Amino acid sequence: GAVVSQHPSRVICKSGTSVKIECRSLDFQATTMFWYRQFPKQSLMLMATSNEGSKATYEQGVEKDKFLINHASLTLSTLTVTSAHPEDSSFYICSARERVGQPQHFGDGTRLSIL
Amino acid sequence: DAKTTQPNSMESNEEEPVHLPCNHSTISGTDYIHWYRQLPSQGPEYVIHGLTSNVNNRMASLAIAEDRKSSTLILHRATLRDAAVYYCILRDAVGGGSQGNLIFGKGTKLSVKP
């Protein structure tokens, strides 16, 4: 079946550090990729949607300069949390979809802890 | 986005069937009903989806009411590995952009007892 690989699975770093998370679709071409954030005991919240070769569309309340998204190819999207602070600590999950109407496939998430 | 309503939690015994309900009274004609589940510390996993007819796959069955205002995910024999949060989500299959995205509610936390 379709697989989405997300890396790294866990990051612990100091406040002020920028962190890059990669999301790859391994056996299909993802025209659209999604980034979600999940705080403890809460549901997933959509942060942004990106189409290959286009600028990402951010959900209301998500700072685009804080969370940089690049979707340079049909198999790779990256999320960079710039100058991360403790309040950015969360579980970040990427998702990819081949085309509209197809199921979304999810990565295993990245647990980000900012000290 | 059309909203769904699910019980916060359910319990099941191992090896028994589980019926997870979902109400979606404001569903539109182009909304597909999607089910995902999330195991602890993992990303969500696709389970099944349907439009009008009941659907079966290796993981589960999806029973859709005739008026499409509710649906039920059926796990035929629950195992301990089925313990997860199950999300029922409506997704517009016609609209692109934000209308085609998955918006997660709180889901149903399923516990399976040995």
Short mmCIF file of C-alpha atoms in Angstrom, two decimals:
data_model
loop_
_atom_site.label_atom_id
_atom_site.label_comp_id
_atom_site.label_asym_id
_atom_site.label_seq_id
_atom_site.Cartn_x
_atom_site.Cartn_y
_atom_site.Cartn_z
CA GLY A 1 0.00 0.00 0.00
CA ALA A 2 0.90 3.67 -0.17
CA VAL A 3 3.55 4.79 2.28
CA VAL A 4 4.47 8.21 3.54
CA SER A 5 7.79 8.53 5.29
CA GLN A 6 8.40 11.31 7.78
CA HIS A 7 11.77 12.17 9.26
CA PRO A 8 12.95 12.67 11.95
CA SER A 9 10.58 10.89 14.28
CA ARG A 10 11.74 12.84 17.30
CA VAL A 11 13.60 16.11 17.83
CA ILE A 12 14.73 17.68 21.08
CA CYS A 13 16.46 21.03 20.79
CA LYS A 14 17.08 24.33 22.46
CA SER A 15 14.85 27.35 22.18
CA GLY A 16 15.73 29.52 19.18
CA THR A 17 16.77 26.61 16.97
CA SER A 18 15.19 26.08 13.56
CA VAL A 19 14.02 22.54 12.86
CA LYS A 20 13.33 20.96 9.47
CA ILE A 21 10.96 18.02 9.07
CA GLU A 22 10.83 16.02 5.85
CA CYS A 23 7.87 14.20 4.38
CA ARG A 24 8.22 11.83 1.44
CA SER A 25 5.68 9.84 -0.51
CA LEU A 26 7.43 6.58 -1.33
CA ASP A 27 5.29 4.89 -3.96
CA PHE A 28 3.07 7.56 -5.46
CA GLN A 29 3.35 11.12 -6.69
CA ALA A 30 1.75 13.48 -4.22
CA THR A 31 0.27 16.49 -5.94
CA THR A 32 -0.89 17.75 -2.55
CA MET A 33 0.73 17.49 0.84
CA PHE A 34 -0.69 18.54 4.18
CA TRP A 35 0.86 19.45 7.51
CA TYR A 36 -0.98 18.92 10.78
CA ARG A 37 -0.15 19.62 14.40
CA GLN A 38 -1.47 17.69 17.37
CA PHE A 39 -1.20 18.76 21.00
CA PRO A 40 -1.55 16.16 23.79
CA LYS A 41 -5.05 14.70 24.12
CA GLN A 42 -6.31 16.83 21.26
CA SER A 43 -7.23 16.11 17.68
CA LEU A 44 -5.15 16.92 14.61
CA MET A 45 -5.26 20.52 13.46
CA LEU A 46 -4.55 21.32 9.84
CA MET A 47 -1.76 23.87 9.55
CA ALA A 48 -1.27 24.20 5.81
CA THR A 49 -1.81 22.63 2.43
CA SER A 50 0.76 22.65 -0.32
CA ASN A 51 0.58 21.75 -3.99
CA GLU A 52 3.75 20.84 -5.82
CA GLY A 53 5.44 23.90 -7.24
CA SER A 54 3.06 26.36 -5.56
CA LYS A 55 3.10 28.37 -2.36
CA ALA A 56 1.46 26.73 0.60
CA THR A 57 -1.99 27.77 1.79
CA TYR A 58 -2.00 28.32 5.54
CA GLU A 59 -4.95 27.90 7.87
CA GLN A 60 -6.13 30.85 9.87
CA GLY A 61 -3.90 31.54 12.85
CA VAL A 62 -0.85 29.72 11.48
CA GLU A 63 2.10 32.03 10.88
CA LYS A 64 3.60 31.42 7.46
CA ASP A 65 6.91 33.04 8.42
CA LYS A 66 7.16 30.79 11.44
CA PHE A 67 6.29 27.55 9.67
CA LEU A 68 8.02 27.47 6.29
CA ILE A 69 6.72 24.87 3.87
CA ASN A 70 8.44 23.79 0.70
CA HIS A 71 6.92 21.31 -1.75
CA ALA A 72 9.59 21.28 -4.43
CA SER A 73 8.85 17.89 -5.95
CA LEU A 74 5.99 15.41 -6.25
CA THR A 75 7.52 13.22 -3.57
CA LEU A 76 8.97 15.63 -1.02
CA SER A 77 7.66 18.37 1.23
CA THR A 78 9.48 20.00 4.13
CA LEU A 79 8.25 21.93 7.13
CA THR A 80 10.75 24.22 8.86
CA VAL A 81 9.85 25.53 12.30
CA THR A 82 11.91 28.69 12.52
CA SER A 83 13.30 29.95 15.81
CA ALA A 84 11.33 27.36 17.73
CA HIS A 85 10.14 28.08 21.26
CA PRO A 86 8.69 25.79 23.96
CA GLU A 87 5.12 26.59 22.86
CA ASP A 88 5.96 25.06 19.45
CA SER A 89 6.50 21.68 21.12
CA SER A 90 3.96 19.35 19.55
CA PHE A 91 3.41 16.30 17.37
CA TYR A 92 3.73 17.32 13.71
CA ILE A 93 2.21 15.00 11.12
CA CYS A 94 2.42 15.20 7.36
CA SER A 95 0.01 13.71 4.88
CA ALA A 96 0.06 13.20 1.13
CA ARG A 97 -2.57 12.69 -1.52
CA GLU A 98 -2.07 11.66 -5.11
CA ARG A 99 -5.04 13.63 -6.41
CA VAL A 100 -8.41 14.99 -5.29
CA GLY A 101 -10.76 12.19 -4.32
CA GLN A 102 -7.98 9.80 -3.35
CA PRO A 103 -7.35 8.88 0.30
CA GLN A 104 -4.81 10.87 2.27
CA HIS A 105 -1.90 8.85 3.59
CA PHE A 106 -0.12 9.93 6.73
CA GLY A 107 3.41 9.81 8.03
CA ASP A 108 4.17 8.53 11.52
CA GLY A 109 4.68 12.02 12.87
CA THR A 110 7.54 14.00 14.40
CA ARG A 111 7.52 14.70 18.10
CA LEU A 112 9.16 18.09 18.59
CA SER A 113 10.30 19.10 22.05
CA ILE A 114 11.78 22.55 22.55
CA LEU A 115 13.66 23.06 25.80
CA ASP B 1 -17.27 21.79 6.39
CA ALA B 2 -20.08 19.39 7.17
CA LYS B 3 -19.73 18.22 10.75
CA THR B 4 -19.81 14.76 12.24
CA THR B 5 -20.78 13.62 15.72
CA GLN B 6 -19.21 10.59 17.38
CA PRO B 7 -19.27 9.22 20.92
CA ASN B 8 -16.17 10.21 22.87
CA SER B 9 -15.31 6.66 23.81
CA MET B 10 -16.38 3.06 23.47
CA GLU B 11 -15.29 -0.23 24.95
CA SER B 12 -15.17 -3.63 23.36
CA ASN B 13 -14.08 -7.12 24.25
CA GLU B 14 -11.43 -8.85 22.22
CA GLU B 15 -12.73 -11.12 19.44
CA GLU B 16 -16.14 -9.44 19.48
CA PRO B 17 -17.59 -7.18 16.77
CA VAL B 18 -17.52 -3.42 17.27
CA HIS B 19 -19.95 -0.93 15.79
CA LEU B 20 -18.71 2.65 15.82
CA PRO B 21 -21.48 5.15 15.01
CA CYS B 22 -21.20 8.52 13.30
CA ASN B 23 -23.92 11.09 12.71
CA HIS B 24 -23.63 13.54 9.85
CA SER B 25 -27.06 15.07 9.40
CA THR B 26 -25.81 17.98 7.26
CA ILE B 27 -23.99 15.82 4.72
CA SER B 28 -24.16 17.07 1.15
CA GLY B 29 -24.62 15.02 -1.98
CA THR B 30 -20.94 15.17 -2.92
CA ASP B 31 -19.52 14.35 0.51
CA TYR B 32 -17.73 11.06 0.88
CA ILE B 33 -17.65 9.48 4.34
CA HIS B 34 -14.09 8.67 5.38
CA TRP B 35 -12.87 6.74 8.40
CA TYR B 36 -9.35 6.99 9.74
CA ARG B 37 -7.87 5.69 12.95
CA GLN B 38 -4.92 6.82 14.99
CA LEU B 39 -2.95 4.48 17.19
CA PRO B 40 -1.02 6.02 20.09
CA SER B 41 1.99 8.08 19.00
CA GLN B 42 1.39 7.40 15.31
CA GLY B 43 -0.09 9.25 12.37
CA PRO B 44 -3.64 8.47 11.29
CA GLU B 45 -4.26 5.41 9.16
CA TYR B 46 -6.86 5.19 6.41
CA VAL B 47 -9.54 2.63 7.19
CA ILE B 48 -12.34 2.91 4.65
CA HIS B 49 -14.52 5.34 2.76
CA GLY B 50 -17.82 5.33 0.92
CA LEU B 51 -20.48 7.46 -0.70
CA THR B 52 -23.84 5.67 -0.69
CA SER B 53 -23.40 1.91 -0.78
CA ASN B 54 -22.00 -0.20 2.01
CA VAL B 55 -18.31 -0.94 1.62
CA ASN B 56 -16.09 -3.79 2.76
CA ASN B 57 -12.34 -4.12 2.84
CA ARG B 58 -9.81 -6.21 4.72
CA MET B 59 -9.86 -3.88 7.70
CA ALA B 60 -13.52 -3.11 8.22
CA SER B 61 -16.99 -2.62 6.81
CA LEU B 62 -18.83 0.65 6.40
CA ALA B 63 -22.60 0.69 6.67
CA ILE B 64 -24.22 3.88 5.36
CA ALA B 65 -27.81 4.76 6.19
CA GLU B 66 -30.19 5.14 3.29
CA ASP B 67 -30.59 8.88 3.95
CA ARG B 68 -26.78 9.17 4.41
CA LYS B 69 -27.25 11.08 7.65
CA SER B 70 -25.41 8.45 9.64
CA SER B 71 -22.92 5.66 9.15
CA THR B 72 -21.38 2.86 11.16
CA LEU B 73 -17.87 1.49 11.01
CA ILE B 74 -17.86 -2.21 11.76
CA LEU B 75 -14.83 -4.09 13.01
CA HIS B 76 -15.86 -7.72 12.72
CA ARG B 77 -13.53 -9.12 15.38
CA ALA B 78 -11.78 -6.60 17.58
CA THR B 79 -8.17 -7.25 18.52
CA LEU B 80 -6.01 -5.45 21.04
CA ARG B 81 -4.27 -3.76 18.12
CA ASP B 82 -7.55 -2.12 17.13
CA ALA B 83 -7.43 0.09 20.22
CA ALA B 84 -7.19 3.58 18.73
CA VAL B 85 -9.04 6.83 18.14
CA TYR B 86 -11.42 6.43 15.20
CA TYR B 87 -12.28 9.50 13.16
CA CYS B 88 -15.33 9.84 10.93
CA ILE B 89 -14.75 12.64 8.42
CA LEU B 90 -16.75 14.05 5.54
CA ARG B 91 -14.82 15.10 2.53
CA ASP B 92 -16.11 16.82 -0.57
CA ALA B 93 -14.93 14.80 -3.53
CA VAL B 94 -15.80 17.44 -6.06
CA GLY B 95 -14.20 20.56 -4.66
CA GLY B 96 -10.49 20.97 -4.81
CA GLY B 97 -8.52 23.18 -2.49
CA SER B 98 -9.69 23.35 1.09
CA GLN B 99 -12.91 21.52 0.37
CA GLY B 100 -10.99 18.36 -0.39
CA ASN B 101 -8.98 18.40 2.84
CA LEU B 102 -9.49 16.18 5.85
CA ILE B 103 -10.63 18.10 8.90
CA PHE B 104 -10.44 16.00 12.05
CA GLY B 105 -12.95 16.12 14.88
CA LYS B 106 -12.40 14.53 18.28
CA GLY B 107 -13.17 10.98 17.19
CA THR B 108 -14.09 7.95 19.28
CA LYS B 109 -11.49 6.40 21.52
CA LEU B 110 -11.94 2.65 21.31
CA SER B 111 -10.64 0.50 24.14
CA VAL B 112 -10.38 -3.26 23.65
CA LYS B 113 -10.38 -5.52 26.68
CA PRO B 114 -8.68 -8.91 26.58
#
